[in-house]
PDB file of C-alpha atoms in Angstrom:
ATOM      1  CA  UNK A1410       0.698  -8.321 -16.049  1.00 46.00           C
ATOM      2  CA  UNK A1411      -2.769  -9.526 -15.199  1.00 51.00           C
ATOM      3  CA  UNK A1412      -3.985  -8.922 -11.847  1.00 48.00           C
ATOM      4  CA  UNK A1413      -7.159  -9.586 -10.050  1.00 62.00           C
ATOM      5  CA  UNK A1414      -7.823  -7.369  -6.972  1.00 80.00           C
ATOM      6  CA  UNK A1415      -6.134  -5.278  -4.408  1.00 86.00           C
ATOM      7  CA  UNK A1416      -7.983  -4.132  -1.745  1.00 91.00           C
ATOM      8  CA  UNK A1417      -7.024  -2.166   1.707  1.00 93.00           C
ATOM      9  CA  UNK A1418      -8.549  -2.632   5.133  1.00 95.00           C
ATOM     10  CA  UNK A1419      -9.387  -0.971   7.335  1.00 97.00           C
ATOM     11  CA  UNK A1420      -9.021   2.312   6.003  1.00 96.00           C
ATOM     12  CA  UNK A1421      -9.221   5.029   8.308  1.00 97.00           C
ATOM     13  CA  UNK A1422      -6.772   3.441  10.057  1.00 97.00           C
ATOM     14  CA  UNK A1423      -5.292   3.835  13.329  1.00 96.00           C
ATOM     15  CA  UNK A1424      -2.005   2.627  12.186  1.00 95.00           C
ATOM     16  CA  UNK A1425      -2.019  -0.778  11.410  1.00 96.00           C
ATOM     17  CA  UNK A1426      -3.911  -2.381   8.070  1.00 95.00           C
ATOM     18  CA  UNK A1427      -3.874  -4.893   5.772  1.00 95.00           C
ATOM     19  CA  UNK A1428      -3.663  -5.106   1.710  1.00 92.00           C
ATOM     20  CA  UNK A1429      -4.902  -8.211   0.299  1.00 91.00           C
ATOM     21  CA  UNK A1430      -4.452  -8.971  -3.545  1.00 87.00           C
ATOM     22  CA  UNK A1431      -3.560 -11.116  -5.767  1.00 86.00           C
ATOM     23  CA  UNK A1432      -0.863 -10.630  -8.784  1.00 82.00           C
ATOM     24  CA  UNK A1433       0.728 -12.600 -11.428  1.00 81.00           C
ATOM     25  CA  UNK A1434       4.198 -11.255 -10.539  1.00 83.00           C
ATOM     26  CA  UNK A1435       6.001  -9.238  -7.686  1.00 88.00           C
ATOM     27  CA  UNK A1436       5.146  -5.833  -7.422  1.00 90.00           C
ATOM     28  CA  UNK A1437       6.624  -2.863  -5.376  1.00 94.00           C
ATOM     29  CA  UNK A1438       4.511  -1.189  -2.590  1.00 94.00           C
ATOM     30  CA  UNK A1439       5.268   2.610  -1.983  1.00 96.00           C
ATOM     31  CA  UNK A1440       3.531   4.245   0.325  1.00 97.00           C
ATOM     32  CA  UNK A1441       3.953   8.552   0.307  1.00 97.00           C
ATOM     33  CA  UNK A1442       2.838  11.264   2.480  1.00 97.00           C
ATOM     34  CA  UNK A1443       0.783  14.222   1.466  1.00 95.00           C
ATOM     35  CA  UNK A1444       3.786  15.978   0.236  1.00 96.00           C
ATOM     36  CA  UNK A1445       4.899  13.054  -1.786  1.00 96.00           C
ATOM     37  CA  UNK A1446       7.777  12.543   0.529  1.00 97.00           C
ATOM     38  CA  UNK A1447       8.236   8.206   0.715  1.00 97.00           C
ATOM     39  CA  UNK A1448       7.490   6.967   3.919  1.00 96.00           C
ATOM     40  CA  UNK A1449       7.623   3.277   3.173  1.00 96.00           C
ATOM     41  CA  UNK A1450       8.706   0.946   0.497  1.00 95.00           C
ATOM     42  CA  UNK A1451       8.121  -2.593   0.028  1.00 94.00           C
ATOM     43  CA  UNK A1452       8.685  -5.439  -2.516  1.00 93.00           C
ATOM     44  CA  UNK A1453       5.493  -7.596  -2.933  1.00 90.00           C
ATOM     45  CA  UNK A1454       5.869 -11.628  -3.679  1.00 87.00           C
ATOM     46  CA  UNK A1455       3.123 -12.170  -6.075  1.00 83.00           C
ATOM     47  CA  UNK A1456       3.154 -15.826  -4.362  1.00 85.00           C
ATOM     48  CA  UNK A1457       1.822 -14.242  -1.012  1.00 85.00           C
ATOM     49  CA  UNK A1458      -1.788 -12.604  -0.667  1.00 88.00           C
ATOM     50  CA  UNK A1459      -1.588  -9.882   1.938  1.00 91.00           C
ATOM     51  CA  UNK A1460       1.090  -7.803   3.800  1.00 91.00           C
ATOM     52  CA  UNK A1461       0.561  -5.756   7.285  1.00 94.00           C
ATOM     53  CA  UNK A1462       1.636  -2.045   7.100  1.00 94.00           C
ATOM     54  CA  UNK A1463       2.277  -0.042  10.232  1.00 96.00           C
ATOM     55  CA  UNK A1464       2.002   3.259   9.947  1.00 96.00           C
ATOM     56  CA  UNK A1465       1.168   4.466  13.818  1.00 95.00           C
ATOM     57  CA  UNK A1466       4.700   5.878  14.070  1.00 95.00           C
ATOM     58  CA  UNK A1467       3.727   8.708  11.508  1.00 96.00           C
ATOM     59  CA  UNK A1468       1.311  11.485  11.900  1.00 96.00           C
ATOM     60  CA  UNK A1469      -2.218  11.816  11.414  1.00 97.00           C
ATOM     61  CA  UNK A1470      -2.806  12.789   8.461  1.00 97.00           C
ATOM     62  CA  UNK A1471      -3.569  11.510   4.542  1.00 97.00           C
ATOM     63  CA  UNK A1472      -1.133   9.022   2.760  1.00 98.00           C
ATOM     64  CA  UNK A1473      -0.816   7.591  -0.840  1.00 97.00           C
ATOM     65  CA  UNK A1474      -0.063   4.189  -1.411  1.00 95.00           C
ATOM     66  CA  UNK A1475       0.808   2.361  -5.003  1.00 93.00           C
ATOM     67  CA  UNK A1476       1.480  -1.275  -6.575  1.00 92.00           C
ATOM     68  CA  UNK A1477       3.408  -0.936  -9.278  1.00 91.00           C
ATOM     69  CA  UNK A1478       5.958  -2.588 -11.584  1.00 87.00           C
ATOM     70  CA  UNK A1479       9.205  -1.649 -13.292  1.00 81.00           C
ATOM     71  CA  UNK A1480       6.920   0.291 -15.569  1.00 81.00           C
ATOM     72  CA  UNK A1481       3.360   0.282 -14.703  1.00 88.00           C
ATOM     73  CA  UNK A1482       0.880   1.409 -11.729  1.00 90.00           C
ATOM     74  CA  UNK A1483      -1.324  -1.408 -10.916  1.00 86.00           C
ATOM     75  CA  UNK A1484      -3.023   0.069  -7.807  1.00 89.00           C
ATOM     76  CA  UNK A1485      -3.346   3.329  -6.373  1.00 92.00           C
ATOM     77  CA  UNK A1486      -5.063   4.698  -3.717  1.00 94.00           C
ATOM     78  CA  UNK A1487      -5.493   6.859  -0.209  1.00 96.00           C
ATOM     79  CA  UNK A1488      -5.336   6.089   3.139  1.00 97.00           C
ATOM     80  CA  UNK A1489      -6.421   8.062   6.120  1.00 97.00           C
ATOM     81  CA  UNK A1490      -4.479   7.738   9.288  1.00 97.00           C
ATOM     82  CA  UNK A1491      -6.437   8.528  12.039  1.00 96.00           C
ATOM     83  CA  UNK A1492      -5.360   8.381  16.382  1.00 82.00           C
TER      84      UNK A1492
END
C-alpha cells in the first residue's frame, strides 16, 4: 500500500475534527478510548480525501485513533478531547 499523508485537525478538539489523507486503497478508521475500549469505527474510500469525526458526545478525555488495513497500521495517533 503506498500512502502519502494523513493528518488530523484540529487536535485538541472540542468534538468535532477533520482527517485529511490520501491512500491508494480503502482503509479502516478506529478510533479507541484510553482504555482501549472502541468508540468509533469507520471504513475509509481511498477515492475521498477527508472524513468529519464527532466525538462531543464522549467525555473529555484522551483517544487513539488508527488507519489501517486487513493487515497493516498505516496511521496512528492521539487526540485530545477537550469542552
Amino acid at each position: 500500500i503506498t500512502y502519502q499523508f494523513c493528518k488530523l485537525y484540529p487536535n485538541p478538539t472540542n468534538g468535532t475534527l477533520t482527517i485529511s489523507y490520501s491512500l491508494s486503497s480503502d482503509v479502516n478508521l478506529t478510533v479507541t478510548d484510553i482504555t482501549g475500549r472502541n468508540i468509533l469505527s469507520k471504513n475509509i474510500e481511498s477515492k475521498s480525501s477527508s472524513t468529519t469525526l464527532d466525538l462531543s458526545k464522549h467525555q473529555t478525555g484522551i483517544y487513539f485513533y488508527r488507519l489501517s488495513n486487513n493487515s497493516d497500521v498505516l496511521f496512528n495517533g492521539k487526540i485530545v478531547l477537550t469542552k
